[in-house]
Amino acid sequence: MKLLPTLLAAATLALTATGALAQDAAIRKTLAERIPQLSQIDEVRSTPMKGLYEVRIGTDLFYTDATGNYLIQGELIDTRARRNLTEDRITKLTAVDFKALPLQDAFTLVRGKGERKLAVFEDPNCGYCKRFEKDMQNVDNVTMYVFLYPILSPDSAEKSRNIWCAKDRGAAWEDWMLRDKMPVAASCDTAALQRNLAFGRKHKITGTPTLIFPDGTRVPGAIAAQDVDKRLNEAAAAQ
């Protein structure tokens, strides 16, 4: 008799799992038939809101009911916790494992002891990147891995090539970003720049600067020096 509760619990779990799989399949089938763009769904999962399901394609999120009859494109807010659940989910999905970054395709800028780490994807023609670089002069004890990410114009690719092929990449970069001194024309193997672009496409890096911290936190856009300093300390503490 002691086994009965255990067997009943196992049966309940099995039925629940079977039901969830059937519902998952039904949502996928309905949406694929009615909206061809949703024919390749990566994941269907329940949300904290009863009867609402998340539909994920890559890092794009949609919401639907249990039948797939209705589709919502927008953000899900938990008003009680005062949290944007959609934003939290996308942050998790787009997080980049710092240890997986191809650091050989970046150059480094070291300030102070360089104990804290930060990776940044930047375009040399990005005005926000220039502002960010100037702000970073006020951040100490950091090693910055700069990934040249020429996405704004053909000229971005030319400047990136000249900086990457310079004898001192860091100096050429700072001369341009901080002092508007044009990088000298140079040529070399620029396969690293193509790998950076491929990495960015894979991880949906669509703007510059994009900052990646050692704890996986990713920040799109320029943030102030004090915010960078705060996040560096938080990432170091998490490590």
mmCIF file with all atom_site columns, C-alpha atoms in Angstrom, residues 101-224:
data_model
loop_
_atom_site.group_PDB
_atom_site.id
_atom_site.type_symbol
_atom_site.label_atom_id
_atom_site.label_alt_id
_atom_site.label_comp_id
_atom_site.label_asym_id
_atom_site.label_entity_id
_atom_site.label_seq_id
_atom_site.pdbx_PDB_ins_code
_atom_site.Cartn_x
_atom_site.Cartn_y
_atom_site.Cartn_z
_atom_site.occupancy
_atom_site.B_iso_or_equiv
_atom_site.pdbx_formal_charge
_atom_site.auth_seq_id
_atom_site.auth_comp_id
_atom_site.auth_asym_id
_atom_site.auth_atom_id
_atom_site.pdbx_PDB_model_num
ATOM 1   C CA . LEU A 1 101 ? 34.417 34.472 -26.945 1.00 0.00 ? 101 LEU A CA 1
ATOM 2   C CA . PRO A 1 102 ? 37.049 34.142 -29.709 1.00 0.00 ? 102 PRO A CA 1
ATOM 3   C CA . LEU A 1 103 ? 39.495 36.480 -27.982 1.00 0.00 ? 103 LEU A CA 1
ATOM 4   C CA . GLN A 1 104 ? 42.113 35.815 -30.646 1.00 0.00 ? 104 GLN A CA 1
ATOM 5   C CA . ASP A 1 105 ? 39.949 37.917 -32.968 1.00 0.00 ? 105 ASP A CA 1
ATOM 6   C CA . ALA A 1 106 ? 40.081 40.951 -30.670 1.00 0.00 ? 106 ALA A CA 1
ATOM 7   C CA . PHE A 1 107 ? 42.812 43.288 -29.494 1.00 0.00 ? 107 PHE A CA 1
ATOM 8   C CA . THR A 1 108 ? 43.251 44.381 -25.899 1.00 0.00 ? 108 THR A CA 1
ATOM 9   C CA . LEU A 1 109 ? 43.345 47.700 -24.098 1.00 0.00 ? 109 LEU A CA 1
ATOM 10  C CA . VAL A 1 110 ? 44.620 47.465 -20.528 1.00 0.00 ? 110 VAL A CA 1
ATOM 11  C CA . ARG A 1 111 ? 44.113 50.133 -17.902 1.00 0.00 ? 111 ARG A CA 1
ATOM 12  C CA . GLY A 1 112 ? 45.736 49.830 -14.485 1.00 0.00 ? 112 GLY A CA 1
ATOM 13  C CA . LYS A 1 113 ? 46.190 46.243 -13.333 1.00 0.00 ? 113 LYS A CA 1
ATOM 14  C CA . GLY A 1 114 ? 43.617 45.020 -15.857 1.00 0.00 ? 114 GLY A CA 1
ATOM 15  C CA . GLU A 1 115 ? 42.111 42.553 -13.375 1.00 0.00 ? 115 GLU A CA 1
ATOM 16  C CA . ARG A 1 116 ? 38.516 43.139 -14.455 1.00 0.00 ? 116 ARG A CA 1
ATOM 17  C CA . LYS A 1 117 ? 37.424 41.990 -17.919 1.00 0.00 ? 117 LYS A CA 1
ATOM 18  C CA . LEU A 1 118 ? 35.114 43.429 -20.555 1.00 0.00 ? 118 LEU A CA 1
ATOM 19  C CA . ALA A 1 119 ? 34.474 42.569 -24.218 1.00 0.00 ? 119 ALA A CA 1
ATOM 20  C CA . VAL A 1 120 ? 33.109 45.194 -26.602 1.00 0.00 ? 120 VAL A CA 1
ATOM 21  C CA . PHE A 1 121 ? 31.914 44.942 -30.202 1.00 0.00 ? 121 PHE A CA 1
ATOM 22  C CA . GLU A 1 122 ? 32.496 48.307 -31.887 1.00 0.00 ? 122 GLU A CA 1
ATOM 23  C CA . ASP A 1 123 ? 32.313 49.972 -35.284 1.00 0.00 ? 123 ASP A CA 1
ATOM 24  C CA . PRO A 1 124 ? 34.965 52.679 -35.907 1.00 0.00 ? 124 PRO A CA 1
ATOM 25  C CA . ASN A 1 125 ? 32.319 54.944 -37.465 1.00 0.00 ? 125 ASN A CA 1
ATOM 26  C CA . CYS A 1 126 ? 29.943 54.626 -34.507 1.00 0.00 ? 126 CYS A CA 1
ATOM 27  C CA . GLY A 1 127 ? 29.479 57.938 -32.705 1.00 0.00 ? 127 GLY A CA 1
ATOM 28  C CA . TYR A 1 128 ? 28.188 56.191 -29.587 1.00 0.00 ? 128 TYR A CA 1
ATOM 29  C CA . CYS A 1 129 ? 31.319 54.041 -29.587 1.00 0.00 ? 129 CYS A CA 1
ATOM 30  C CA . LYS A 1 130 ? 33.488 57.159 -29.604 1.00 0.00 ? 130 LYS A CA 1
ATOM 31  C CA . ARG A 1 131 ? 31.576 58.534 -26.658 1.00 0.00 ? 131 ARG A CA 1
ATOM 32  C CA . PHE A 1 132 ? 31.905 55.191 -24.873 1.00 0.00 ? 132 PHE A CA 1
ATOM 33  C CA . GLU A 1 133 ? 35.663 55.085 -25.474 1.00 0.00 ? 133 GLU A CA 1
ATOM 34  C CA . LYS A 1 134 ? 36.074 58.570 -24.041 1.00 0.00 ? 134 LYS A CA 1
ATOM 35  C CA . ASP A 1 135 ? 34.037 57.568 -20.969 1.00 0.00 ? 135 ASP A CA 1
ATOM 36  C CA . MET A 1 136 ? 36.168 54.450 -20.546 1.00 0.00 ? 136 MET A CA 1
ATOM 37  C CA . GLN A 1 137 ? 39.198 56.664 -19.886 1.00 0.00 ? 137 GLN A CA 1
ATOM 38  C CA . ASN A 1 138 ? 37.659 57.097 -16.436 1.00 0.00 ? 138 ASN A CA 1
ATOM 39  C CA . VAL A 1 139 ? 37.473 53.355 -15.704 1.00 0.00 ? 139 VAL A CA 1
ATOM 40  C CA . ASP A 1 140 ? 40.544 51.790 -14.080 1.00 0.00 ? 140 ASP A CA 1
ATOM 41  C CA . ASN A 1 141 ? 41.749 48.225 -13.499 1.00 0.00 ? 141 ASN A CA 1
ATOM 42  C CA . VAL A 1 142 ? 40.168 46.750 -16.623 1.00 0.00 ? 142 VAL A CA 1
ATOM 43  C CA . THR A 1 143 ? 41.239 44.727 -19.632 1.00 0.00 ? 143 THR A CA 1
ATOM 44  C CA . MET A 1 144 ? 39.040 45.521 -22.592 1.00 0.00 ? 144 MET A CA 1
ATOM 45  C CA . TYR A 1 145 ? 38.811 43.091 -25.500 1.00 0.00 ? 145 TYR A CA 1
ATOM 46  C CA . VAL A 1 146 ? 37.809 45.114 -28.546 1.00 0.00 ? 146 VAL A CA 1
ATOM 47  C CA . PHE A 1 147 ? 36.121 43.231 -31.379 1.00 0.00 ? 147 PHE A CA 1
ATOM 48  C CA . LEU A 1 148 ? 36.078 45.302 -34.560 1.00 0.00 ? 148 LEU A CA 1
ATOM 49  C CA . TYR A 1 149 ? 32.543 44.984 -35.899 1.00 0.00 ? 149 TYR A CA 1
ATOM 50  C CA . PRO A 1 150 ? 32.175 46.985 -39.146 1.00 0.00 ? 150 PRO A CA 1
ATOM 51  C CA . ILE A 1 151 ? 28.433 47.040 -39.825 1.00 0.00 ? 151 ILE A CA 1
ATOM 52  C CA . LEU A 1 152 ? 27.634 50.696 -40.516 1.00 0.00 ? 152 LEU A CA 1
ATOM 53  C CA . SER A 1 153 ? 29.195 51.308 -43.940 1.00 0.00 ? 153 SER A CA 1
ATOM 54  C CA . PRO A 1 154 ? 31.869 50.153 -46.412 1.00 0.00 ? 154 PRO A CA 1
ATOM 55  C CA . ASP A 1 155 ? 34.127 52.802 -44.879 1.00 0.00 ? 155 ASP A CA 1
ATOM 56  C CA . SER A 1 156 ? 33.729 51.023 -41.533 1.00 0.00 ? 156 SER A CA 1
ATOM 57  C CA . ALA A 1 157 ? 35.249 47.929 -43.109 1.00 0.00 ? 157 ALA A CA 1
ATOM 58  C CA . GLU A 1 158 ? 38.148 49.959 -44.507 1.00 0.00 ? 158 GLU A CA 1
ATOM 59  C CA . LYS A 1 159 ? 38.908 51.647 -41.187 1.00 0.00 ? 159 LYS A CA 1
ATOM 60  C CA . SER A 1 160 ? 38.597 48.322 -39.349 1.00 0.00 ? 160 SER A CA 1
ATOM 61  C CA . ARG A 1 161 ? 41.073 46.743 -41.763 1.00 0.00 ? 161 ARG A CA 1
ATOM 62  C CA . ASN A 1 162 ? 43.573 49.560 -41.280 1.00 0.00 ? 162 ASN A CA 1
ATOM 63  C CA . ILE A 1 163 ? 43.271 49.358 -37.498 1.00 0.00 ? 163 ILE A CA 1
ATOM 64  C CA . TRP A 1 164 ? 43.490 45.557 -37.403 1.00 0.00 ? 164 TRP A CA 1
ATOM 65  C CA . CYS A 1 165 ? 46.527 45.592 -39.685 1.00 0.00 ? 165 CYS A CA 1
ATOM 66  C CA . ALA A 1 166 ? 48.329 48.362 -37.776 1.00 0.00 ? 166 ALA A CA 1
ATOM 67  C CA . LYS A 1 167 ? 51.554 47.520 -35.948 1.00 0.00 ? 167 LYS A CA 1
ATOM 68  C CA . ASP A 1 168 ? 49.939 48.688 -32.710 1.00 0.00 ? 168 ASP A CA 1
ATOM 69  C CA . ARG A 1 169 ? 46.206 48.056 -32.973 1.00 0.00 ? 169 ARG A CA 1
ATOM 70  C CA . GLY A 1 170 ? 45.362 49.596 -29.632 1.00 0.00 ? 170 GLY A CA 1
ATOM 71  C CA . ALA A 1 171 ? 47.227 52.808 -30.432 1.00 0.00 ? 171 ALA A CA 1
ATOM 72  C CA . ALA A 1 172 ? 45.659 53.072 -33.894 1.00 0.00 ? 172 ALA A CA 1
ATOM 73  C CA . TRP A 1 173 ? 42.214 52.524 -32.383 1.00 0.00 ? 173 TRP A CA 1
ATOM 74  C CA . GLU A 1 174 ? 42.608 55.126 -29.669 1.00 0.00 ? 174 GLU A CA 1
ATOM 75  C CA . ASP A 1 175 ? 44.166 57.631 -32.072 1.00 0.00 ? 175 ASP A CA 1
ATOM 76  C CA . TRP A 1 176 ? 41.030 57.411 -34.181 1.00 0.00 ? 176 TRP A CA 1
ATOM 77  C CA . MET A 1 177 ? 38.371 57.066 -31.487 1.00 0.00 ? 177 MET A CA 1
ATOM 78  C CA . LEU A 1 178 ? 39.800 59.629 -29.056 1.00 0.00 ? 178 LEU A CA 1
ATOM 79  C CA . ARG A 1 179 ? 41.774 62.022 -31.250 1.00 0.00 ? 179 ARG A CA 1
ATOM 80  C CA . ASP A 1 180 ? 40.192 61.684 -34.731 1.00 0.00 ? 180 ASP A CA 1
ATOM 81  C CA . LYS A 1 181 ? 43.565 60.715 -36.189 1.00 0.00 ? 181 LYS A CA 1
ATOM 82  C CA . MET A 1 182 ? 42.803 58.670 -39.289 1.00 0.00 ? 182 MET A CA 1
ATOM 83  C CA . PRO A 1 183 ? 44.316 55.155 -39.259 1.00 0.00 ? 183 PRO A CA 1
ATOM 84  C CA . VAL A 1 184 ? 47.115 54.690 -41.794 1.00 0.00 ? 184 VAL A CA 1
ATOM 85  C CA . ALA A 1 185 ? 46.260 52.498 -44.776 1.00 0.00 ? 185 ALA A CA 1
ATOM 86  C CA . ALA A 1 186 ? 47.456 48.952 -44.171 1.00 0.00 ? 186 ALA A CA 1
ATOM 87  C CA . SER A 1 187 ? 46.773 45.424 -45.353 1.00 0.00 ? 187 SER A CA 1
ATOM 88  C CA . CYS A 1 188 ? 46.999 41.970 -43.799 1.00 0.00 ? 188 CYS A CA 1
ATOM 89  C CA . ASP A 1 189 ? 44.860 38.880 -43.200 1.00 0.00 ? 189 ASP A CA 1
ATOM 90  C CA . THR A 1 190 ? 41.453 40.228 -42.116 1.00 0.00 ? 190 THR A CA 1
ATOM 91  C CA . ALA A 1 191 ? 39.693 36.884 -41.684 1.00 0.00 ? 191 ALA A CA 1
ATOM 92  C CA . ALA A 1 192 ? 39.212 37.816 -38.012 1.00 0.00 ? 192 ALA A CA 1
ATOM 93  C CA . LEU A 1 193 ? 36.899 40.659 -39.017 1.00 0.00 ? 193 LEU A CA 1
ATOM 94  C CA . GLN A 1 194 ? 34.742 38.270 -41.028 1.00 0.00 ? 194 GLN A CA 1
ATOM 95  C CA . ARG A 1 195 ? 34.634 35.889 -38.088 1.00 0.00 ? 195 ARG A CA 1
ATOM 96  C CA . ASN A 1 196 ? 33.531 38.776 -35.857 1.00 0.00 ? 196 ASN A CA 1
ATOM 97  C CA . LEU A 1 197 ? 30.673 39.548 -38.245 1.00 0.00 ? 197 LEU A CA 1
ATOM 98  C CA . ALA A 1 198 ? 29.660 35.883 -38.332 1.00 0.00 ? 198 ALA A CA 1
ATOM 99  C CA . PHE A 1 199 ? 29.789 35.673 -34.536 1.00 0.00 ? 199 PHE A CA 1
ATOM 100 C CA . GLY A 1 200 ? 27.669 38.802 -34.264 1.00 0.00 ? 200 GLY A CA 1
ATOM 101 C CA . ARG A 1 201 ? 25.053 37.463 -36.665 1.00 0.00 ? 201 ARG A CA 1
ATOM 102 C CA . LYS A 1 202 ? 24.878 34.203 -34.741 1.00 0.00 ? 202 LYS A CA 1
ATOM 103 C CA . HIS A 1 203 ? 24.371 36.018 -31.438 1.00 0.00 ? 203 HIS A CA 1
ATOM 104 C CA . LYS A 1 204 ? 22.159 38.781 -32.876 1.00 0.00 ? 204 LYS A CA 1
ATOM 105 C CA . ILE A 1 205 ? 24.515 41.646 -32.158 1.00 0.00 ? 205 ILE A CA 1
ATOM 106 C CA . THR A 1 206 ? 22.737 44.302 -34.186 1.00 0.00 ? 206 THR A CA 1
ATOM 107 C CA . GLY A 1 207 ? 24.216 47.546 -32.845 1.00 0.00 ? 207 GLY A CA 1
ATOM 108 C CA . THR A 1 208 ? 27.393 49.050 -31.507 1.00 0.00 ? 208 THR A CA 1
ATOM 109 C CA . PRO A 1 209 ? 28.753 49.267 -28.977 1.00 0.00 ? 209 PRO A CA 1
ATOM 110 C CA . THR A 1 210 ? 27.626 45.962 -27.493 1.00 0.00 ? 210 THR A CA 1
ATOM 111 C CA . LEU A 1 211 ? 29.220 45.155 -24.141 1.00 0.00 ? 211 LEU A CA 1
ATOM 112 C CA . ILE A 1 212 ? 29.678 41.644 -22.757 1.00 0.00 ? 212 ILE A CA 1
ATOM 113 C CA . PHE A 1 213 ? 30.699 41.099 -19.142 1.00 0.00 ? 213 PHE A CA 1
ATOM 114 C CA . PRO A 1 214 ? 32.309 37.945 -17.664 1.00 0.00 ? 214 PRO A CA 1
ATOM 115 C CA . ASP A 1 215 ? 29.069 36.929 -15.916 1.00 0.00 ? 215 ASP A CA 1
ATOM 116 C CA . GLY A 1 216 ? 27.340 36.721 -19.313 1.00 0.00 ? 216 GLY A CA 1
ATOM 117 C CA . THR A 1 217 ? 25.551 40.042 -18.939 1.00 0.00 ? 217 THR A CA 1
ATOM 118 C CA . ARG A 1 218 ? 25.129 41.767 -22.273 1.00 0.00 ? 218 ARG A CA 1
ATOM 119 C CA . VAL A 1 219 ? 24.431 45.481 -22.692 1.00 0.00 ? 219 VAL A CA 1
ATOM 120 C CA . PRO A 1 220 ? 23.475 46.950 -26.083 1.00 0.00 ? 220 PRO A CA 1
ATOM 121 C CA . GLY A 1 221 ? 24.528 50.562 -26.404 1.00 0.00 ? 221 GLY A CA 1
ATOM 122 C CA . ALA A 1 222 ? 26.868 52.995 -24.686 1.00 0.00 ? 222 ALA A CA 1
ATOM 123 C CA . ILE A 1 223 ? 26.532 53.317 -20.935 1.00 0.00 ? 223 ILE A CA 1
ATOM 124 C CA . ALA A 1 224 ? 28.233 55.767 -18.589 1.00 0.00 ? 224 ALA A CA 1
#
